[in-house]
PDB file of N, CA and C in Angstrom:
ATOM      1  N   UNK A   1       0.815  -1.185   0.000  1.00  0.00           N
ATOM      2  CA  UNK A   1       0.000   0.000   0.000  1.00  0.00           C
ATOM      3  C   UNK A   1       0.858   1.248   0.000  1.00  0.00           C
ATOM      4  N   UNK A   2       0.303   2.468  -1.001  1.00  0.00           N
ATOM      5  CA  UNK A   2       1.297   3.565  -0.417  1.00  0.00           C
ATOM      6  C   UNK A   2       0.630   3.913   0.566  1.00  0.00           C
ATOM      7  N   UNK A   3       1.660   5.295   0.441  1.00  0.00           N
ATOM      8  CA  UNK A   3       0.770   6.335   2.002  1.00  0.00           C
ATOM      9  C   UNK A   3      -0.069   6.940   1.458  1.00  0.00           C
ATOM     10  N   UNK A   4      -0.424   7.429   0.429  1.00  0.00           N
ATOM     11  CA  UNK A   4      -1.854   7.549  -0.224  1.00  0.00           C
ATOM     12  C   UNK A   4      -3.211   7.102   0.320  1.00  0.00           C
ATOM     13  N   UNK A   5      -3.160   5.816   0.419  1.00  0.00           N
ATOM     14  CA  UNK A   5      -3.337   4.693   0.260  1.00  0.00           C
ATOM     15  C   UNK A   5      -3.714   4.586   2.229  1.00  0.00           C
ATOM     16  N   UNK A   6      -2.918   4.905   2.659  1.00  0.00           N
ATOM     17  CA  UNK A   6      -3.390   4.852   4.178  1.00  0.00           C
ATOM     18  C   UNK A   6      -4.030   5.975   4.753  1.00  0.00           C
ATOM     19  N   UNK A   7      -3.806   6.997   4.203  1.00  0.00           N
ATOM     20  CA  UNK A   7      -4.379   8.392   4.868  1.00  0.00           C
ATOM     21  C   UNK A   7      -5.650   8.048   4.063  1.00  0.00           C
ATOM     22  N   UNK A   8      -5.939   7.789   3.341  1.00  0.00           N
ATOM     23  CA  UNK A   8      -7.127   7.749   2.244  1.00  0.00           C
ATOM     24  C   UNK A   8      -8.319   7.158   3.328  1.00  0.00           C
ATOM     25  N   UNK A   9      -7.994   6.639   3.600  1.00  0.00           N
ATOM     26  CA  UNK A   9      -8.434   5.122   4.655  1.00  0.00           C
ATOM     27  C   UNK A   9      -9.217   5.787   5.999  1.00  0.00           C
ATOM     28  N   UNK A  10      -8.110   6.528   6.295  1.00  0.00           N
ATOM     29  CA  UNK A  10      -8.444   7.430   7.554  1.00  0.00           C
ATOM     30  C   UNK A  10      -9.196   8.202   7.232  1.00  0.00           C
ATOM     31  N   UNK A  11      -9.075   8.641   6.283  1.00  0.00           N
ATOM     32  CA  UNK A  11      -9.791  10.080   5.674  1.00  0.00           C
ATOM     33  C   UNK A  11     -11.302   9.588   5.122  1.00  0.00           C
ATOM     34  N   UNK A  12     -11.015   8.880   4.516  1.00  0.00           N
ATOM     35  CA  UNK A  12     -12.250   8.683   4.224  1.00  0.00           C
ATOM     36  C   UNK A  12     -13.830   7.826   5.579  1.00  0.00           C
ATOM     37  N   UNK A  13     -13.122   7.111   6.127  1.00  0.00           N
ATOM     38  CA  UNK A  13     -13.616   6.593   7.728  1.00  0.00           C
ATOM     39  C   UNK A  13     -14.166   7.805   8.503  1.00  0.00           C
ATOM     40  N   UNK A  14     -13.101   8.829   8.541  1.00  0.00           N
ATOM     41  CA  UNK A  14     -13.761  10.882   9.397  1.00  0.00           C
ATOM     42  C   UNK A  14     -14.594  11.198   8.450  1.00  0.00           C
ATOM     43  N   UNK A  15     -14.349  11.243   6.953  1.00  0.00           N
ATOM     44  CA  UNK A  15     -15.456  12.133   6.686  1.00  0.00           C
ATOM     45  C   UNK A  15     -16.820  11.252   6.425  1.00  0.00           C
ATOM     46  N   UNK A  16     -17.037   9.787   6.527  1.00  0.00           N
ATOM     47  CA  UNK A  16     -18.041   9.157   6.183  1.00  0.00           C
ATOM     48  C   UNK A  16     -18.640   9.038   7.583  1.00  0.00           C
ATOM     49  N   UNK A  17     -18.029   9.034   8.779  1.00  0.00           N
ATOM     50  CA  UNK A  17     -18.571   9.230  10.317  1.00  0.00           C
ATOM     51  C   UNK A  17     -18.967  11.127  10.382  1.00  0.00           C
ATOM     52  N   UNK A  18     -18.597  11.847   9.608  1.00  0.00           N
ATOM     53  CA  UNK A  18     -19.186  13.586   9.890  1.00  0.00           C
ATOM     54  C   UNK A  18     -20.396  13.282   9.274  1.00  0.00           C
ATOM     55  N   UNK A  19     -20.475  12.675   7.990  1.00  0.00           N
ATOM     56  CA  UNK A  19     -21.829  12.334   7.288  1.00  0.00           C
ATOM     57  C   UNK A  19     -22.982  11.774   7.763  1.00  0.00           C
ATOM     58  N   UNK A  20     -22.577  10.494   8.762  1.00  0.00           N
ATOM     59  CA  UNK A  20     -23.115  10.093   9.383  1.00  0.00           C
ATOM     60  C   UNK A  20     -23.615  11.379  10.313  1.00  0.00           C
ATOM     61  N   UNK A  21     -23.012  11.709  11.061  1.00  0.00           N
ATOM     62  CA  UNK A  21     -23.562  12.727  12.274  1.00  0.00           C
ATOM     63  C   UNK A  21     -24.293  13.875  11.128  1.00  0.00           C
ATOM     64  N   UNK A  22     -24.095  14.328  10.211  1.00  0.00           N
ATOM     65  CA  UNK A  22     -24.526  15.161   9.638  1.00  0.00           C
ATOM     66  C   UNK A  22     -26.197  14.628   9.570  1.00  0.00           C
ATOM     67  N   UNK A  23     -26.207  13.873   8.674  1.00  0.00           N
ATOM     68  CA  UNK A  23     -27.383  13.419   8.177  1.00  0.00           C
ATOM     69  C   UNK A  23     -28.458  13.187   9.687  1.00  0.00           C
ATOM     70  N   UNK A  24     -27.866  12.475  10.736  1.00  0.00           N
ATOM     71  CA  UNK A  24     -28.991  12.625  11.951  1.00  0.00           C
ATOM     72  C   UNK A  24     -29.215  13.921  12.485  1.00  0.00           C
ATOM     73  N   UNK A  25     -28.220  14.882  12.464  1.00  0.00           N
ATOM     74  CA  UNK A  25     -28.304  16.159  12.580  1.00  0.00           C
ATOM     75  C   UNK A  25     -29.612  16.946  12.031  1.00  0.00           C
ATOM     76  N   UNK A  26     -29.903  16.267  10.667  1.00  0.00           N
ATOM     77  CA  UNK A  26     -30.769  16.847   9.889  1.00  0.00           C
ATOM     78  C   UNK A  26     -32.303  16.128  10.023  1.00  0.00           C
ATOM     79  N   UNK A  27     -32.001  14.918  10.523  1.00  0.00           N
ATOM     80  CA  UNK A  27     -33.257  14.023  10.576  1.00  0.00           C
ATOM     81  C   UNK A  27     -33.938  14.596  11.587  1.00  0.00           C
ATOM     82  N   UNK A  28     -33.221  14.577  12.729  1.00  0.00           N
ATOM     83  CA  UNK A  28     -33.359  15.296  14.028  1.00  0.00           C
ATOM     84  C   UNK A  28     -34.153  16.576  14.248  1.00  0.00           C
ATOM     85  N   UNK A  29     -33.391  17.416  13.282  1.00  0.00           N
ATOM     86  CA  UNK A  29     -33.768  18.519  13.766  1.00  0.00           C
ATOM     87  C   UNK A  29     -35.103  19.075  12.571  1.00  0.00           C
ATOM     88  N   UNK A  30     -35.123  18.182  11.873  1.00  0.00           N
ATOM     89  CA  UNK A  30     -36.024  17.917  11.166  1.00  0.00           C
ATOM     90  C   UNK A  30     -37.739  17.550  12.056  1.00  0.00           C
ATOM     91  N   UNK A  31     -37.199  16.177  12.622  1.00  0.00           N
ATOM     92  CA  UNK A  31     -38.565  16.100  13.716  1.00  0.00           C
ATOM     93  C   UNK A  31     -38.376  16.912  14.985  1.00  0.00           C
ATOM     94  N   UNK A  32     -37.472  17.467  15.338  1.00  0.00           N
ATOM     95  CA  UNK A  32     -37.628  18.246  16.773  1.00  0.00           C
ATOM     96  C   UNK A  32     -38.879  19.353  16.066  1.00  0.00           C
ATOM     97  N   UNK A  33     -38.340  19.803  14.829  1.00  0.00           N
ATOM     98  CA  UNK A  33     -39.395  21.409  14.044  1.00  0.00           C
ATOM     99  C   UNK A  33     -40.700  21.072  14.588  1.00  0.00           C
ATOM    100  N   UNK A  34     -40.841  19.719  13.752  1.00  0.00           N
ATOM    101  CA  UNK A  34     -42.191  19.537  13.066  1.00  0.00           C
ATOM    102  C   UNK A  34     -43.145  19.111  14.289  1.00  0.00           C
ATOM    103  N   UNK A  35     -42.649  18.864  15.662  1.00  0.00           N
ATOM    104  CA  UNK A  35     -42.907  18.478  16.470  1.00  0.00           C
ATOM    105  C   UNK A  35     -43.229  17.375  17.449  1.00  0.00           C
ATOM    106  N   UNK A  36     -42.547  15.782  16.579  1.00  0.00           N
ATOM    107  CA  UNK A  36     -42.061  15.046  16.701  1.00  0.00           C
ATOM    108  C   UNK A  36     -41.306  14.100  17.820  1.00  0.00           C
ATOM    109  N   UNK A  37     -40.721  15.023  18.159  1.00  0.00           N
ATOM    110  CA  UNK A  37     -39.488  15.265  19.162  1.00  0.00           C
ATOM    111  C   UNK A  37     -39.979  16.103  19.978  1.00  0.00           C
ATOM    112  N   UNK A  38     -39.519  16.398  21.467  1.00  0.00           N
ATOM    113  CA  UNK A  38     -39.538  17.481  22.163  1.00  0.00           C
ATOM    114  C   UNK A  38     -38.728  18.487  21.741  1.00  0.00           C
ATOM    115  N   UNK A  39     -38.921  19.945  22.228  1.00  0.00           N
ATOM    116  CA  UNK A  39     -38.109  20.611  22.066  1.00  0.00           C
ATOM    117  C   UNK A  39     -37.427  21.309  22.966  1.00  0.00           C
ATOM    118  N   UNK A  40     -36.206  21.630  23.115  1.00  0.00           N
ATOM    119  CA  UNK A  40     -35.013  21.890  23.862  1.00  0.00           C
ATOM    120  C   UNK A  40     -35.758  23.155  24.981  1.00  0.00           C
ATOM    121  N   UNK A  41     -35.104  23.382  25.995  1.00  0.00           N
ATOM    122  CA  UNK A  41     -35.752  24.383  26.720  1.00  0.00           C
ATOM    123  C   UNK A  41     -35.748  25.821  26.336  1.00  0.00           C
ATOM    124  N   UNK A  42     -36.381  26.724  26.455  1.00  0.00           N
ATOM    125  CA  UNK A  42     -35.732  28.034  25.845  1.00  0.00           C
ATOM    126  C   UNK A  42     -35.431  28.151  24.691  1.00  0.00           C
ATOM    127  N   UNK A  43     -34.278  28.482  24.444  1.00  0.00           N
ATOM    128  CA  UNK A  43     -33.442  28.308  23.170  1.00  0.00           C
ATOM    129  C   UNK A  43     -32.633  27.715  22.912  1.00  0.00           C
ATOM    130  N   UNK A  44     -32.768  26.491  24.161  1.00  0.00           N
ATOM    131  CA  UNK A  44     -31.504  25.366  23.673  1.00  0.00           C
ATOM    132  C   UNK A  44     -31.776  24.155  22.638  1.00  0.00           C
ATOM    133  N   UNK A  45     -32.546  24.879  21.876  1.00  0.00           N
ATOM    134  CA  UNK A  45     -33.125  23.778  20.777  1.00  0.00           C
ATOM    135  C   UNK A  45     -31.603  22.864  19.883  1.00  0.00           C
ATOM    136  N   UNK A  46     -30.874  24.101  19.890  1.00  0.00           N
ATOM    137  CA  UNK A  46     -29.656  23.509  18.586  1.00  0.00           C
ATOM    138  C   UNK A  46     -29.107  22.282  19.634  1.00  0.00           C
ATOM    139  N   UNK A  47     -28.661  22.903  20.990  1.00  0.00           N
ATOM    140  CA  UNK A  47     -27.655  22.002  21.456  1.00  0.00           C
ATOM    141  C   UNK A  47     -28.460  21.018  22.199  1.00  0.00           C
ATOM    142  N   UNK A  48     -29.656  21.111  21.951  1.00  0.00           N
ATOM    143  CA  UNK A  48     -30.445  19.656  22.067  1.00  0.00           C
ATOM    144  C   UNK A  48     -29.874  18.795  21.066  1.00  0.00           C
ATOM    145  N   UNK A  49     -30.417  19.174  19.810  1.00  0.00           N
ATOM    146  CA  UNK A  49     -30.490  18.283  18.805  1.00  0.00           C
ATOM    147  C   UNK A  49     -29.030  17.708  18.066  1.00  0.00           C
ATOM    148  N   UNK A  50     -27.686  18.893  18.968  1.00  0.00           N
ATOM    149  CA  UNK A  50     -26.779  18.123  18.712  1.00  0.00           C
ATOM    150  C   UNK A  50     -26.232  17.391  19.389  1.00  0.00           C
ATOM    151  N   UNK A  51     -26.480  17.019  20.798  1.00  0.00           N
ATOM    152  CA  UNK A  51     -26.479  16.434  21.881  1.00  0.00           C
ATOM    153  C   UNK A  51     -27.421  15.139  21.535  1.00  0.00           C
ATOM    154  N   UNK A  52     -28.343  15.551  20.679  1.00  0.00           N
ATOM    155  CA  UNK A  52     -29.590  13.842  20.595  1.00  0.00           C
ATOM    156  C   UNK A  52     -28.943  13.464  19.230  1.00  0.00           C
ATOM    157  N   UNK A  53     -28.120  14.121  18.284  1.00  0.00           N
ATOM    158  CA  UNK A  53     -27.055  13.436  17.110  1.00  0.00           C
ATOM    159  C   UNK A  53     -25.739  12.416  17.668  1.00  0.00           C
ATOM    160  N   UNK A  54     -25.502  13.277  18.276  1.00  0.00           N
ATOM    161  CA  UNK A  54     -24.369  12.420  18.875  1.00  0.00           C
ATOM    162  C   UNK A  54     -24.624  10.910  19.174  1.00  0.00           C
ATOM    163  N   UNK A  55     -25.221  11.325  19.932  1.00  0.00           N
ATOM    164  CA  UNK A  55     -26.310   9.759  21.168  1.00  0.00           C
ATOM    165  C   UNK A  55     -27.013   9.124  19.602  1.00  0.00           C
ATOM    166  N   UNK A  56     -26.962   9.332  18.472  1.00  0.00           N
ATOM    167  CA  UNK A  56     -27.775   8.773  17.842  1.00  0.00           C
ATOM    168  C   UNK A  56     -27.056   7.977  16.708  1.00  0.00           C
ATOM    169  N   UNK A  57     -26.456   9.077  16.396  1.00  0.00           N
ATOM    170  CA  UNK A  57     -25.215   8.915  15.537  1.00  0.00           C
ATOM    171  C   UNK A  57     -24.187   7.834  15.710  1.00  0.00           C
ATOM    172  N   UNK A  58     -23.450   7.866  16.959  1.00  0.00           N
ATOM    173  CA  UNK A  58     -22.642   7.073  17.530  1.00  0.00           C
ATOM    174  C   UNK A  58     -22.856   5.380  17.308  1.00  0.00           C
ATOM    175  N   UNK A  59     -24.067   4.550  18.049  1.00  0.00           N
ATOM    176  CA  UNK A  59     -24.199   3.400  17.566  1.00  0.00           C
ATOM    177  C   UNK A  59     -24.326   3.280  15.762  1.00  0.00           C
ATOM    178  N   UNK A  60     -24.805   4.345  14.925  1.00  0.00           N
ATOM    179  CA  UNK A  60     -25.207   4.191  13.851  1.00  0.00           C
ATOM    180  C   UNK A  60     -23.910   3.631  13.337  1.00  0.00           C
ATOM    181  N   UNK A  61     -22.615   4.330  13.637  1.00  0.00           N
ATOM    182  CA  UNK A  61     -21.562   4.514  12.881  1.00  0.00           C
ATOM    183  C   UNK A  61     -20.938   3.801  13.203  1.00  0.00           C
ATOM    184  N   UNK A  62     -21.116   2.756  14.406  1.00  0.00           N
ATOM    185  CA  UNK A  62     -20.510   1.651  14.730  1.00  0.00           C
ATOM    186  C   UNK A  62     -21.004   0.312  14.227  1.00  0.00           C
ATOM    187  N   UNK A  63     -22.001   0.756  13.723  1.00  0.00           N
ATOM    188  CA  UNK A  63     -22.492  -0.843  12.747  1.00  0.00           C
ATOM    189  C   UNK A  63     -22.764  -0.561  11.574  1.00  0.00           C
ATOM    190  N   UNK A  64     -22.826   0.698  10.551  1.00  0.00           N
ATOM    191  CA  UNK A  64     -22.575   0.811   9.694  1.00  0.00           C
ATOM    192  C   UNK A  64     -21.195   1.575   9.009  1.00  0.00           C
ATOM    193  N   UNK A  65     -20.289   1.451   9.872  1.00  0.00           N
ATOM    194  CA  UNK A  65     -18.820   1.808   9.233  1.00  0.00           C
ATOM    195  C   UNK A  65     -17.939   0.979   9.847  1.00  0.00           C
ATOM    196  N   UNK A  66     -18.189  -0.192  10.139  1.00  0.00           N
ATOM    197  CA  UNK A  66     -17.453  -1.687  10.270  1.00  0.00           C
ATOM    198  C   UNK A  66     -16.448  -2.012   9.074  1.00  0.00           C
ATOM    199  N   UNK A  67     -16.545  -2.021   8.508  1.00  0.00           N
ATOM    200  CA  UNK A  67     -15.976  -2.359   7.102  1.00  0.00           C
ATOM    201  C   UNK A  67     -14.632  -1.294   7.427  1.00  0.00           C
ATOM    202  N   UNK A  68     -14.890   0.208   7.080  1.00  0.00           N
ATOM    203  CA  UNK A  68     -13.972   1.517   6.806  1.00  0.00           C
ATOM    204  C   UNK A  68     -13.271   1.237   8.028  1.00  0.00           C
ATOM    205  N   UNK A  69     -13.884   0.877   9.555  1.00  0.00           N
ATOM    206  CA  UNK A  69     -13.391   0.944  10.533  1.00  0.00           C
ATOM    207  C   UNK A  69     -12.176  -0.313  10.629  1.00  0.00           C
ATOM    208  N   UNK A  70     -12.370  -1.210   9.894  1.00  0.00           N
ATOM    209  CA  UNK A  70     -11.410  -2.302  10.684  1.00  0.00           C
ATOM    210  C   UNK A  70     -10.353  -1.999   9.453  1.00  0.00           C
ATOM    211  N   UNK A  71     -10.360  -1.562   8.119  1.00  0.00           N
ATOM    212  CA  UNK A  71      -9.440  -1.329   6.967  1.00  0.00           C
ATOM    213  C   UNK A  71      -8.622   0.183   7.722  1.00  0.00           C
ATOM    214  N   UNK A  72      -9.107   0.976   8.231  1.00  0.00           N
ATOM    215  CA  UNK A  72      -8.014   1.499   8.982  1.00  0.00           C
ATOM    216  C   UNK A  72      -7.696   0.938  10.093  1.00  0.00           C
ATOM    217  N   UNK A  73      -8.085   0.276  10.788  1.00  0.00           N
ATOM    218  CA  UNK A  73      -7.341  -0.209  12.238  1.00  0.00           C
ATOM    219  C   UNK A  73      -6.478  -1.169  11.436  1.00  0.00           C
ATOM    220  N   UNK A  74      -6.326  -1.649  10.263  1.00  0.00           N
ATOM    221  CA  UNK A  74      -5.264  -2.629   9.749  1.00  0.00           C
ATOM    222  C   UNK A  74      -4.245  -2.051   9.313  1.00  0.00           C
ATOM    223  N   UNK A  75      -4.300  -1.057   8.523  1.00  0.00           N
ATOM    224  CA  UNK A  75      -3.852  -0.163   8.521  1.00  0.00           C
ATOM    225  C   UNK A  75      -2.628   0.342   9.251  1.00  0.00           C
ATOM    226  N   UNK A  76      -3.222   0.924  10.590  1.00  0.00           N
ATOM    227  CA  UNK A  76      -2.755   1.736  11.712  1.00  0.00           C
ATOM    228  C   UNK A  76      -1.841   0.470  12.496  1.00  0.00           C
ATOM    229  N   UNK A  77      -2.769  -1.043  12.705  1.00  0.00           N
ATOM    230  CA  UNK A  77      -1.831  -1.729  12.945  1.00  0.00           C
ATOM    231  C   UNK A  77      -0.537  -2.200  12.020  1.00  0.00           C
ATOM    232  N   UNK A  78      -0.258  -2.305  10.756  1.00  0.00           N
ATOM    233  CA  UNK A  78       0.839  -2.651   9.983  1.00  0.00           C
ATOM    234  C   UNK A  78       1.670  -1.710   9.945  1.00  0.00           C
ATOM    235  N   UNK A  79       1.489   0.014   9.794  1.00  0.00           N
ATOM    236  CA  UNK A  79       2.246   1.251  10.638  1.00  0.00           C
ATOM    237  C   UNK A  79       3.201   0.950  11.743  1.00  0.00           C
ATOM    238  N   UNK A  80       2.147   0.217  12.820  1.00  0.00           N
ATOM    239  CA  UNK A  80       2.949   0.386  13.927  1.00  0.00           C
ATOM    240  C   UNK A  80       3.909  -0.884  13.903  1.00  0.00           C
ATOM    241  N   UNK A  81       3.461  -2.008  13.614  1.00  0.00           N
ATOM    242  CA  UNK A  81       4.249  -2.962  12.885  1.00  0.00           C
ATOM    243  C   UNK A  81       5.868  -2.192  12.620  1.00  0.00           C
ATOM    244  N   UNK A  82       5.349  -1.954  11.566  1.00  0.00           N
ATOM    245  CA  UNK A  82       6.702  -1.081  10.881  1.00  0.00           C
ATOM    246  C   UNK A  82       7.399  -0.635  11.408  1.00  0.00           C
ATOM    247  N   UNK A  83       6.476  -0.040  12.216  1.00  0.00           N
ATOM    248  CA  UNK A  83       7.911   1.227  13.204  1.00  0.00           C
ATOM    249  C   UNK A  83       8.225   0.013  14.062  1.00  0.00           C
ATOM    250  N   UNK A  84       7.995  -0.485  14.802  1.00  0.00           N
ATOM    251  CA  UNK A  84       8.234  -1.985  15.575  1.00  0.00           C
ATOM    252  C   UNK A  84       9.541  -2.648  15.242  1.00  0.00           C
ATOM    253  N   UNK A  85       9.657  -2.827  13.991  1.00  0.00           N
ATOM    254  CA  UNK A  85      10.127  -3.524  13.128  1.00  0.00           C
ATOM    255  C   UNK A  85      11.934  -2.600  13.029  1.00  0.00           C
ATOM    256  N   UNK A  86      11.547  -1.309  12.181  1.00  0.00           N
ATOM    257  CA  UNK A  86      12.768  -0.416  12.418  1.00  0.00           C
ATOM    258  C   UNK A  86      13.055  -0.158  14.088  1.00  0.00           C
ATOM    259  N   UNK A  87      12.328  -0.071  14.715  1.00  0.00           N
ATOM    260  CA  UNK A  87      13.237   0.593  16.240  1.00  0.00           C
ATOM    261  C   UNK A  87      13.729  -0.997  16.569  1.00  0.00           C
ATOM    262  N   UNK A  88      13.410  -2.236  16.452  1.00  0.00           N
ATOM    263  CA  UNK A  88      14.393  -3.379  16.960  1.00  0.00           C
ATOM    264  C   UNK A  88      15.512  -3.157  15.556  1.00  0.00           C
ATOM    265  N   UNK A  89      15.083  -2.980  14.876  1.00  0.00           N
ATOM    266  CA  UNK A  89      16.606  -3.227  13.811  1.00  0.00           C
ATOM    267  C   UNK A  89      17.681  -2.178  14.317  1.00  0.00           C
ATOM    268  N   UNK A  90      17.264  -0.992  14.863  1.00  0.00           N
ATOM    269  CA  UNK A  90      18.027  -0.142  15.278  1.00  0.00           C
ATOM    270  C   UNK A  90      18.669  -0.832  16.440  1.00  0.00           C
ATOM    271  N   UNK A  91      17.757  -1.289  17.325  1.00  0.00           N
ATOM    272  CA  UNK A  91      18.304  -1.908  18.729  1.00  0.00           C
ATOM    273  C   UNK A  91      19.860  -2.673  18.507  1.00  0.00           C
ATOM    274  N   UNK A  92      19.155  -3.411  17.746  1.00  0.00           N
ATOM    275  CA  UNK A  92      20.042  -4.895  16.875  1.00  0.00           C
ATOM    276  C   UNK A  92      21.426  -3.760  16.646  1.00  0.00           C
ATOM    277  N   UNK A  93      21.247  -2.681  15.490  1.00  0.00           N
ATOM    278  CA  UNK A  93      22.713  -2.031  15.236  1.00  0.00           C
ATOM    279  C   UNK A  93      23.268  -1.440  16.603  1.00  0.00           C
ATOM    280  N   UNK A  94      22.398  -0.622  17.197  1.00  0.00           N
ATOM    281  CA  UNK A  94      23.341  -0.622  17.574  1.00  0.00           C
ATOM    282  C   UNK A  94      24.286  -1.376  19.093  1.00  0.00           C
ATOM    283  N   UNK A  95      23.433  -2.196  19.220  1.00  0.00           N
ATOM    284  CA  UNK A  95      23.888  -3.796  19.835  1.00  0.00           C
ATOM    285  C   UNK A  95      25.563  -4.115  19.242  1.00  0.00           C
ATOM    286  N   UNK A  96      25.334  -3.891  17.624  1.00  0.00           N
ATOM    287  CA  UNK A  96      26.571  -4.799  17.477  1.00  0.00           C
ATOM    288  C   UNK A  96      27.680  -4.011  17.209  1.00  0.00           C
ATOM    289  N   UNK A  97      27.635  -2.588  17.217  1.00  0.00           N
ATOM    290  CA  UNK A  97      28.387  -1.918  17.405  1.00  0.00           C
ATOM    291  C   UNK A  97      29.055  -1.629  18.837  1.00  0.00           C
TER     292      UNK A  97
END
């Protein structure tokens, strides 16, 4: 893989989890309007409904970004691999020096 190829991974996993929160953001505040939903006290309508995205959002994006999620944690694990890999080879040199 390049590094293309790994940031891509990451990148694409954040912005398909903002989407996620986006879109309940909108569902949300969609039925909080229409009356659906309760609505926030006063004027805390927004940070209701981004407070009830979150809480909503969260399981969503854990069973529908399974896939994106474990292709970067493979990812992130073969990275650290790597570096793993160079800091004992370093050990090793300079061992035999």
């Amino acid at each position: 893989m390049t590094a293309t190829t790994r940031s891509s991974a990451a990148l694409k996993y954040t912005l398909m989890r903002l989407g996620v929160f986006a879109a309940c953001f909108v569902v949300l505040y969609a039925l909080v309007h229409f009356g659906l939903l309760p609505r926030g006290l006063g004027r805390a309508n927004v940070p209701w409904v981004l407070l009830l995205s979150v809480v909503v959002s969260a399981p969503l994006s854990f069973v529908l970004l399974r896939r994106q999620r474990e292709a970067m944690s493979a990812q992130i694990a073969e990275k650290v691999g790597s570096a793993k890999a160079r800091l004992e080879a370093n050990r090793t040199r300079e061992d035999g020096a």
